[in-house]
Amino acid sequence: MSGGGLLVAGTTSDAGKSVVTAGICRWLVRRGVKVAPFKAQNMSLNSFVTREGAEIGRAQAMQAQAARVEPSALMNPVLLKPGGERSSQVVLMGRPVGEMSARGYHGGRQQQLLGTVLDCLSELRDTYDAVICEGAGSPAEINLRRTDIVNMGIARNAGLPVLVVGDIDRGGVFASFFGTVALLGPEDQALVAGFLVNKFRGDVSLLEPGLDMLHGLTGRRTYGVLPFRHGLGIDEEDGLRVSLRGTVRESAVAPPAGEDVLRVAVCAVPLMSNFTDVDALAAEPGVVVRFVDRPEELADADLVIVPGTRGTVRALEWLRERGLAEAIARRAAEDRPVLGICGGFQLLGEHIEDDVESRRGHVDGLGLLPVRVRFAREKTLTRPVGEALGEPVEGYEIHHGVAEILGGEAFLDGCRVGRTWGTHWHGSLESDGFRRAFLREVAAAAGRRFVPAPDTSFAALREEQLDRLGDLIEQHADTDALWRLIESGAPQGLPFIPPGAPA
């Protein structure tokens, strides 16, 4: 018998679908339910590599961690990695299958993938007691409903009850809830069981009359009101949508262990990918991580990071246009710390040969590392382990660029020259011993009296965060009613709310 299921949809992007899905997974696994996450189609520049070498969205990897299961390509069969405003790389079952325009994808290719998506969901439901599915954007995107495979399209085909999440902190949540249901056709509306309010501040009793009125208008109940909590977001999905102007990575941590703080500036390059690499730095007491896009913002930084990007050549041009390339080169000449990760590592090299990503052919890099990069059509997807700075390190690689190392000192799979480091390894800073050793070296180079805390465990902090998400569901949602939804499906006889979907 197949396991139960639920689709967590949202009134908008960023309504909290990923967080709620992770919280439900953690709540269920703590009560002994064997549970898995699922997202049919994800658009994200933040991805992860599973043990079998498949690329999936980082949000699904974190949801798998919440469920205490190993991430799998089954959990995110379709991943779209934007390469600009109108095209994306399509990753199917963890492997890239080509570039496609948005019009081409929604014009037919998406619907062709429905069978694969449903097969993956079916396999998970045969294996687990419950599968908690995450939707994308809003289920009421009426222009995309015909080819939808991630919201009501999959709910209809798999018979999943739907819980709609709304972010009340943004305002307009009642209109969003009502409008979401009222723009769906009768068959879709029959699966929308009710609502979940996210990020509420204040006295819930003041909200309850509105929830009662919403129930009267729609015939659908609210399954919980989750309070606003700082620092609970798991890995973001879409690097294109993040507003980085002055953004500081947020972490609730103890005071600095030493006398000084350490300032880290991350260049907010176009199509930035896996910027979650710096979360482990932000988790360190006394480390301030800031995303920047102007050269003057590098002046007081103790460490500059050039992160991964889905457009290495485009990012290189952007750095030059903004004057950041010159500022980074000046830092390297002064032996001040610079770290390049993945695409950031590639553009620190001597030159790039790219007939795959940008198709620009030969492009001169910044020349800060003795490295030449050639883009291969096949993507490298691995989970390497190694040692650096006398400490064990784990990471994961996602890149088309193949680096030829011509000198310098070995550093993970890349190299270092003085205090300029480059590597293809994402996630290396999550290795606690290596992170501390690296920060000690950065602090010494910067002349800062910064001392890494001896007991910061990034894995433990992540577990605490996921437990807090589980607590939110357990304490502020009607878990008995949620379980009935997951086990038995949407209630019968839910009323139709006009006008419904347009013809």
Coordinates of C-alpha atoms in Angstrom, one line a residue:
M1 CA 0.0 0.0 0.0
S2 CA 1.4 3.4 -0.9
G3 CA 2.2 5.9 1.8
G4 CA 0.3 9.0 2.5
G5 CA 1.1 12.4 1.0
L6 CA 0.6 16.1 1.2
L7 CA 1.4 19.0 -1.2
V8 CA 2.6 22.2 0.6
A9 CA 1.7 25.0 -1.8
G10 CA 2.1 28.8 -1.3
T11 CA 0.2 32.0 -2.1
T12 CA 3.5 33.3 -3.5
S13 CA 7.2 32.5 -3.9
D14 CA 9.0 32.8 -0.5
A15 CA 5.7 32.2 1.4
G16 CA 7.6 29.6 3.4
K17 CA 6.9 26.4 1.5
S18 CA 10.4 25.0 1.9
V19 CA 10.6 25.8 5.7
V20 CA 7.1 24.3 6.3
T21 CA 7.9 21.2 4.3
A22 CA 11.1 20.7 6.3
G23 CA 9.3 21.4 9.6
I24 CA 6.6 18.8 8.8
C25 CA 9.3 16.3 7.8
R26 CA 11.1 16.8 11.2
W27 CA 7.9 16.6 13.2
L28 CA 6.9 13.4 11.5
V29 CA 10.2 11.6 11.8
R30 CA 10.3 12.5 15.5
R31 CA 7.0 10.7 16.0
G32 CA 8.3 7.6 14.3
V33 CA 7.0 8.2 10.7
K34 CA 9.2 7.2 7.9
V35 CA 9.0 10.3 5.7
A36 CA 10.6 11.8 2.6
P37 CA 10.5 15.2 0.9
F38 CA 9.7 15.7 -2.8
K39 CA 9.7 18.6 -5.2
A40 CA 8.8 17.7 -8.8
Q41 CA 10.5 20.7 -10.4
N42 CA 12.8 23.2 -8.7
M43 CA 14.3 26.4 -10.2
S44 CA 17.4 27.1 -8.2
L45 CA 21.1 28.1 -8.4
N46 CA 21.7 26.5 -5.1
S47 CA 22.2 22.8 -5.6
F48 CA 23.7 19.7 -3.9
V49 CA 25.3 16.5 -5.0
T50 CA 23.8 13.2 -3.7
R51 CA 26.0 10.2 -2.8
E52 CA 25.1 8.6 -6.2
G53 CA 26.4 11.7 -8.0
A54 CA 23.0 13.4 -8.8
E55 CA 22.4 17.1 -8.7
I56 CA 19.3 18.2 -6.8
G57 CA 18.1 21.5 -5.1
R58 CA 19.8 22.3 -1.8
A59 CA 16.3 22.9 -0.2
Q60 CA 15.4 19.2 -0.9
A61 CA 18.8 18.1 0.5
M62 CA 18.0 20.0 3.7
Q63 CA 14.5 18.6 3.8
A64 CA 15.9 15.1 3.5
Q65 CA 18.2 16.0 6.5
A66 CA 15.1 17.1 8.4
A67 CA 13.5 13.7 7.5
R68 CA 16.8 12.0 8.6
V69 CA 17.1 10.2 5.2
E70 CA 19.7 10.3 2.5
P71 CA 19.0 12.8 -0.3
S72 CA 18.1 11.2 -3.6
A73 CA 17.4 12.3 -7.2
L74 CA 13.9 10.9 -6.7
M75 CA 13.2 13.8 -4.3
N76 CA 13.8 16.4 -7.0
P77 CA 13.6 14.9 -10.5
V78 CA 13.6 18.2 -12.4
L79 CA 16.0 21.0 -11.5
L80 CA 16.2 24.2 -13.6
K81 CA 19.3 26.2 -13.3
P82 CA 18.9 29.7 -14.7
G83 CA 21.5 30.9 -17.1
G84 CA 19.9 34.3 -17.6
E85 CA 16.4 35.8 -17.6
R86 CA 15.0 33.6 -20.4
S87 CA 16.9 30.3 -20.4
S88 CA 17.9 27.5 -18.0
Q89 CA 19.9 24.4 -17.9
V90 CA 17.5 21.4 -17.4
V91 CA 18.8 18.8 -15.0
L92 CA 16.8 15.6 -15.2
M93 CA 17.2 12.9 -12.5
G94 CA 20.4 14.6 -11.4
R95 CA 22.0 15.0 -14.8
P96 CA 22.0 18.0 -17.2
V97 CA 20.1 17.3 -20.4
G98 CA 20.5 20.6 -22.2
E99 CA 19.6 24.4 -22.2
M100 CA 16.1 25.5 -22.9
S101 CA 14.2 28.8 -23.1
A102 CA 11.3 29.3 -20.7
R103 CA 9.0 29.4 -23.7
G104 CA 10.3 26.1 -25.0
Y105 CA 10.1 24.4 -21.6
H106 CA 6.6 25.5 -20.8
G107 CA 5.6 25.0 -24.4
G108 CA 5.8 21.3 -24.2
R109 CA 8.9 19.9 -22.6
Q110 CA 7.6 20.3 -19.1
Q111 CA 4.5 18.2 -19.8
Q112 CA 6.6 15.5 -21.3
L113 CA 8.4 15.1 -17.9
L114 CA 5.1 14.5 -16.0
G115 CA 5.5 10.7 -16.3
T116 CA 9.0 10.8 -14.9
V117 CA 7.9 13.0 -12.0
L118 CA 4.9 10.8 -11.2
D119 CA 7.1 7.6 -11.3
C120 CA 9.5 9.2 -8.8
L121 CA 6.7 10.2 -6.5
S122 CA 5.1 6.8 -6.7
E123 CA 8.4 5.1 -5.9
L124 CA 8.9 7.3 -2.8
R125 CA 5.3 6.6 -1.7
D126 CA 5.9 2.9 -2.0
T127 CA 9.0 3.2 0.2
Y128 CA 7.9 5.7 2.8
D129 CA 5.0 6.1 5.2
A130 CA 4.5 9.7 4.0
V131 CA 5.9 12.0 1.3
I132 CA 5.7 15.7 1.9
C133 CA 5.7 17.5 -1.5
E134 CA 6.6 21.1 -2.0
G135 CA 5.0 23.2 -4.7
A136 CA 6.6 26.1 -6.6
G137 CA 5.5 29.7 -6.8
S138 CA 1.7 29.7 -6.6
P139 CA -0.8 27.0 -7.7
A140 CA -2.9 29.9 -9.1
E141 CA -0.5 30.8 -11.9
I142 CA -3.3 30.5 -14.5
N143 CA -1.0 31.1 -17.4
L144 CA 1.0 28.0 -16.6
R145 CA -1.7 25.6 -15.3
R146 CA -2.1 23.7 -18.6
T147 CA 1.5 22.3 -18.4
D148 CA 2.0 22.4 -14.6
I149 CA 3.8 19.4 -13.1
V150 CA 4.7 20.8 -9.7
N151 CA 1.6 22.3 -8.1
M152 CA -2.0 21.2 -8.9
G153 CA -0.8 19.2 -11.9
I154 CA 0.9 16.7 -9.6
A155 CA -1.8 17.0 -6.9
R156 CA -4.5 16.0 -9.3
N157 CA -2.5 13.1 -10.8
A158 CA -1.4 11.7 -7.5
G159 CA -4.5 12.6 -5.5
L160 CA -2.7 14.7 -3.0
P161 CA -4.4 17.0 -0.5
V162 CA -3.1 20.6 -0.7
L163 CA -2.1 22.9 2.2
V164 CA -1.7 26.5 1.1
V165 CA 0.9 28.6 3.1
G166 CA 0.7 32.4 3.2
D167 CA 3.3 34.8 4.6
I168 CA 1.3 37.2 6.8
D169 CA 4.3 39.4 7.5
R170 CA 4.0 40.7 3.9
G171 CA 0.4 41.6 4.3
G172 CA -2.7 40.7 2.3
V173 CA -2.8 37.1 3.4
F174 CA -6.6 36.7 3.5
A175 CA -7.0 38.1 0.0
S176 CA -4.1 35.8 -1.1
F177 CA -5.7 32.7 0.4
F178 CA -9.1 33.4 -1.0
G179 CA -7.8 34.4 -4.4
T180 CA -5.6 31.3 -4.7
V181 CA -8.6 29.0 -4.2
A182 CA -11.0 31.1 -6.3
L183 CA -8.6 31.0 -9.4
L184 CA -8.6 27.2 -9.5
G185 CA -10.9 24.9 -11.4
P186 CA -13.4 22.7 -9.5
E187 CA -11.3 19.6 -9.6
D188 CA -8.3 21.5 -8.3
Q189 CA -10.3 23.2 -5.6
A190 CA -11.6 19.9 -4.3
L191 CA -8.0 19.1 -3.2
V192 CA -7.3 22.3 -1.4
A193 CA -7.9 21.3 2.2
G194 CA -7.0 24.6 3.9
F195 CA -4.5 27.1 4.9
L196 CA -1.4 27.6 7.1
V197 CA -0.4 31.2 8.2
N198 CA 3.3 31.8 8.4
K199 CA 5.4 34.5 10.1
F200 CA 2.7 35.9 12.4
R201 CA 3.7 38.6 14.9
G202 CA 1.5 39.5 17.9
D203 CA -1.6 38.1 19.6
V204 CA -3.2 35.3 17.7
S205 CA -6.6 36.1 19.2
L206 CA -6.6 39.2 17.1
L207 CA -6.2 37.1 14.0
E208 CA -8.9 34.5 14.8
P209 CA -12.0 36.5 13.7
G210 CA -10.3 36.8 10.2
L211 CA -9.6 33.1 10.1
D212 CA -13.3 32.4 11.1
M213 CA -14.4 34.7 8.3
L214 CA -12.0 33.0 5.8
H215 CA -13.5 29.6 6.8
G216 CA -17.0 31.0 6.2
L217 CA -16.0 32.3 2.8
T218 CA -14.2 29.2 1.6
G219 CA -15.4 26.3 3.6
R220 CA -11.8 25.6 4.4
R221 CA -10.1 25.7 7.8
T222 CA -6.7 27.0 8.9
Y223 CA -4.4 24.3 10.1
G224 CA -2.1 26.5 12.1
V225 CA -0.6 30.0 12.7
L226 CA 3.2 29.8 12.8
P227 CA 4.9 32.7 14.7
F228 CA 7.7 34.8 13.2
R229 CA 11.1 33.5 14.2
H230 CA 14.5 34.9 13.2
G231 CA 17.1 32.8 11.5
L232 CA 14.9 29.8 10.6
G233 CA 15.2 29.9 6.8
I234 CA 16.8 26.8 5.3
D235 CA 18.9 27.0 2.1
E236 CA 17.3 29.5 -0.3
E237 CA 16.3 28.2 -3.7
D238 CA 16.8 30.9 -6.1
G239 CA 19.9 33.1 -6.2
L240 CA 18.3 35.3 -8.9
R241 CA 15.6 36.5 -6.5
V242 CA 17.7 37.3 -3.5
S243 CA 18.2 41.1 -3.0
L244 CA 21.8 41.3 -1.9
R245 CA 22.3 45.0 -1.4
G246 CA 23.9 45.2 2.1
T247 CA 22.7 41.7 3.0
V248 CA 24.4 40.2 6.0
R249 CA 24.1 36.5 6.6
E250 CA 22.2 36.1 9.8
S251 CA 23.0 33.6 12.6
A252 CA 22.1 33.6 16.2
V253 CA 25.5 32.9 17.8
A254 CA 27.6 33.7 20.9
P255 CA 29.9 36.7 21.3
P256 CA 33.4 36.5 19.7
A257 CA 35.8 34.2 21.3
G258 CA 38.7 36.7 20.7
E259 CA 39.0 40.4 20.9
D260 CA 38.3 41.2 17.2
V261 CA 35.6 40.3 14.7
L262 CA 36.5 39.0 11.3
R263 CA 34.9 40.8 8.3
V264 CA 34.1 38.7 5.2
A265 CA 33.0 40.3 1.9
V266 CA 31.3 38.1 -0.7
C267 CA 31.2 39.5 -4.2
A268 CA 27.6 39.3 -5.3
V269 CA 28.4 38.1 -8.8
P270 CA 25.6 37.6 -11.4
L271 CA 24.0 34.1 -11.4
M272 CA 25.6 33.5 -8.1
S273 CA 25.2 29.8 -7.1
N274 CA 25.6 27.9 -3.9
F275 CA 26.1 31.1 -1.9
T276 CA 25.1 28.9 1.0
D277 CA 28.8 28.1 1.1
V278 CA 29.3 31.1 3.4
D279 CA 26.7 30.0 6.0
A280 CA 29.2 28.0 7.9
L281 CA 31.3 31.2 8.2
A282 CA 28.3 33.2 9.4
A283 CA 27.7 30.6 12.1
E284 CA 31.1 31.3 13.7
P285 CA 30.9 33.7 16.6
G286 CA 32.7 36.9 15.6
V287 CA 32.5 36.4 11.8
V288 CA 30.5 39.0 9.9
V289 CA 29.6 38.0 6.4
R290 CA 28.3 40.6 4.0
F291 CA 27.4 40.5 0.2
V292 CA 28.9 43.4 -1.7
D293 CA 28.9 44.8 -5.2
R294 CA 31.2 47.9 -5.0
P295 CA 35.0 48.0 -4.7
E296 CA 35.0 50.3 -1.7
E297 CA 33.2 47.7 0.2
L298 CA 36.3 45.4 0.0
A299 CA 38.5 48.0 1.8
D300 CA 37.9 46.9 5.4
A301 CA 37.3 43.2 4.6
D302 CA 39.6 40.7 6.2
L303 CA 38.6 38.1 3.6
V304 CA 37.1 38.5 0.1
I305 CA 35.2 35.5 -1.3
V306 CA 34.4 35.2 -5.0
P307 CA 31.6 32.6 -4.9
G308 CA 30.3 30.1 -7.4
T309 CA 28.3 31.3 -10.4
R310 CA 26.3 29.8 -13.3
G311 CA 28.0 32.3 -15.6
T312 CA 31.8 32.4 -15.0
V313 CA 32.6 34.6 -18.0
R314 CA 29.7 36.9 -17.3
A315 CA 30.8 37.2 -13.6
L316 CA 34.3 38.1 -14.7
E317 CA 33.0 40.9 -17.0
W318 CA 30.9 42.1 -14.1
L319 CA 33.8 42.3 -11.7
R320 CA 35.8 44.3 -14.3
E321 CA 32.9 46.6 -15.1
R322 CA 32.4 47.4 -11.4
G323 CA 36.0 47.9 -10.5
L324 CA 36.0 44.9 -8.3
A325 CA 38.4 42.9 -10.4
E326 CA 41.1 45.6 -9.9
A327 CA 40.4 45.8 -6.1
I328 CA 40.7 42.0 -5.8
A329 CA 44.0 42.0 -7.8
R330 CA 45.3 44.7 -5.6
R331 CA 44.4 42.7 -2.5
A332 CA 46.2 39.6 -3.9
A333 CA 49.3 41.7 -4.7
E334 CA 49.3 42.9 -1.1
D335 CA 49.0 39.3 0.1
R336 CA 45.6 40.0 1.7
P337 CA 43.2 36.9 1.8
V338 CA 41.1 36.1 -1.2
L339 CA 39.1 32.8 -1.7
G340 CA 37.6 31.7 -5.0
I341 CA 35.0 28.9 -4.9
C342 CA 34.1 26.9 -8.1
G343 CA 33.3 29.6 -10.7
G344 CA 35.1 32.1 -8.5
F345 CA 38.1 29.9 -8.5
Q346 CA 38.0 29.6 -12.3
L347 CA 38.0 33.4 -12.9
L348 CA 41.0 33.9 -10.6
G349 CA 43.0 31.8 -13.1
E350 CA 45.1 32.8 -16.1
H351 CA 42.6 32.1 -18.8
I352 CA 39.3 30.3 -19.6
E353 CA 38.4 28.4 -22.7
D354 CA 34.6 28.3 -22.8
D355 CA 32.6 26.9 -25.7
V356 CA 29.9 25.5 -23.4
E357 CA 28.5 27.9 -20.9
S358 CA 29.1 31.4 -22.5
R359 CA 30.4 30.1 -25.8
R360 CA 32.9 33.0 -25.8
G361 CA 36.0 30.9 -26.5
H362 CA 39.2 32.2 -25.1
V363 CA 38.8 34.7 -22.2
D364 CA 41.6 36.1 -20.0
G365 CA 41.1 35.5 -16.3
L366 CA 42.3 37.7 -13.5
G367 CA 45.7 35.9 -13.5
L368 CA 45.9 35.6 -9.7
L369 CA 46.4 31.8 -9.7
P370 CA 48.4 29.6 -12.1
V371 CA 45.4 27.9 -13.5
R372 CA 43.9 27.4 -17.0
V373 CA 40.3 26.3 -17.3
R374 CA 38.6 24.5 -20.2
F375 CA 34.8 24.0 -20.1
A376 CA 33.7 20.4 -20.8
R377 CA 30.2 19.5 -22.0
E378 CA 29.9 16.9 -19.3
K379 CA 29.3 18.3 -15.8
T380 CA 31.5 17.1 -12.9
L381 CA 29.3 16.0 -10.0
T382 CA 31.2 14.4 -7.2
R383 CA 31.5 14.3 -3.4
P384 CA 35.2 14.5 -2.7
V385 CA 37.0 14.0 0.6
G386 CA 40.5 15.1 1.5
E387 CA 42.7 17.1 3.7
A388 CA 43.8 20.8 3.9
L389 CA 45.6 22.9 6.5
G390 CA 46.2 19.6 8.4
E391 CA 42.5 19.0 8.8
P392 CA 40.0 16.5 7.1
V393 CA 37.6 18.1 4.6
E394 CA 34.5 17.0 2.8
G395 CA 32.8 18.9 -0.1
Y396 CA 30.9 18.5 -3.3
E397 CA 31.7 19.6 -6.9
I398 CA 29.2 20.9 -9.5
H399 CA 31.0 22.4 -12.6
H400 CA 31.7 22.2 -16.3
G401 CA 35.1 23.9 -16.0
V402 CA 38.1 21.6 -15.9
A403 CA 41.1 23.2 -14.2
E404 CA 44.7 22.6 -15.2
I405 CA 46.9 23.5 -12.3
L406 CA 50.3 24.9 -13.4
G407 CA 51.9 25.8 -10.1
G408 CA 51.3 27.1 -6.6
E409 CA 50.7 25.0 -3.6
A410 CA 48.0 22.3 -3.5
F411 CA 44.8 23.3 -1.9
L412 CA 41.9 20.8 -2.0
D413 CA 41.6 20.1 -5.8
G414 CA 42.8 23.6 -6.6
C415 CA 45.8 25.7 -5.5
R416 CA 47.0 28.6 -3.5
V417 CA 49.5 31.3 -4.1
G418 CA 50.4 33.3 -0.9
R419 CA 47.0 34.1 0.6
T420 CA 44.9 33.6 -2.5
W421 CA 43.1 30.3 -2.5
G422 CA 41.0 28.6 -5.1
T423 CA 39.0 25.4 -5.1
H424 CA 36.1 23.7 -6.9
W425 CA 34.8 22.3 -3.6
H426 CA 31.5 23.6 -2.3
G427 CA 30.7 23.0 1.3
S428 CA 34.3 22.6 2.5
L429 CA 33.8 25.3 5.2
E430 CA 31.2 23.1 6.8
S431 CA 34.1 20.9 8.0
D432 CA 34.7 22.4 11.5
G433 CA 38.4 21.7 12.0
F434 CA 39.3 23.0 8.5
R435 CA 37.1 26.1 8.9
R436 CA 38.8 27.0 12.2
A437 CA 42.3 26.5 10.7
F438 CA 41.4 28.6 7.7
L439 CA 40.0 31.4 9.8
R440 CA 43.1 31.4 12.0
E441 CA 45.2 31.9 8.9
V442 CA 43.0 34.6 7.6
A443 CA 43.0 36.4 11.0
A444 CA 46.8 36.2 11.2
A445 CA 47.1 37.7 7.7
A446 CA 44.7 40.4 8.5
G447 CA 46.4 41.3 11.8
R448 CA 43.1 40.6 13.7
R449 CA 43.0 39.3 17.2
F450 CA 40.2 37.0 16.2
V451 CA 40.0 33.5 17.7
P452 CA 37.7 30.8 16.2
A453 CA 35.4 29.4 18.9
P454 CA 36.7 25.9 19.8
D455 CA 33.3 24.2 19.9
T456 CA 31.2 25.5 17.0
S457 CA 29.7 22.5 15.2
F458 CA 28.0 23.5 12.0
A459 CA 26.2 20.1 11.7
A460 CA 24.9 20.5 15.3
L461 CA 23.7 24.1 14.5
R462 CA 21.9 22.8 11.4
E463 CA 20.2 20.1 13.5
E464 CA 19.1 22.6 16.1
Q465 CA 17.6 24.7 13.3
L466 CA 15.7 21.8 11.9
D467 CA 14.5 20.8 15.3
R468 CA 13.2 24.4 15.8
L469 CA 11.3 24.0 12.5
G470 CA 9.8 20.8 13.8
D471 CA 8.9 22.5 17.1
L472 CA 7.0 25.2 15.2
I473 CA 4.8 22.6 13.5
E474 CA 4.3 20.6 16.7
Q475 CA 3.5 23.6 18.9
H476 CA 1.5 25.9 16.5
A477 CA -0.2 23.6 14.0
D478 CA -3.1 21.2 14.5
T479 CA -0.9 18.1 14.0
D480 CA -3.8 15.6 14.5
A481 CA -5.7 17.3 11.6
L482 CA -2.5 17.5 9.5
W483 CA -1.9 13.7 10.0
R484 CA -5.5 13.0 8.9
L485 CA -4.8 15.0 5.7
I486 CA -1.6 13.1 5.0
E487 CA -3.1 9.7 5.7
S488 CA -6.6 10.1 4.3
G489 CA -6.5 13.0 1.8
A490 CA -8.6 16.2 1.4
P491 CA -12.0 16.3 3.2
Q492 CA -15.0 15.4 1.0
G493 CA -17.5 18.0 0.0
L494 CA -15.3 21.1 0.0
P495 CA -17.3 23.9 -1.7
F496 CA -16.5 25.5 -5.0
I497 CA -15.5 29.2 -4.8
P498 CA -16.2 31.2 -8.0
P499 CA -15.1 32.2 -10.5
G500 CA -12.7 29.3 -10.8
A501 CA -10.0 29.0 -13.5
P502 CA -10.7 30.8 -16.7
A503 CA -11.6 28.7 -19.7

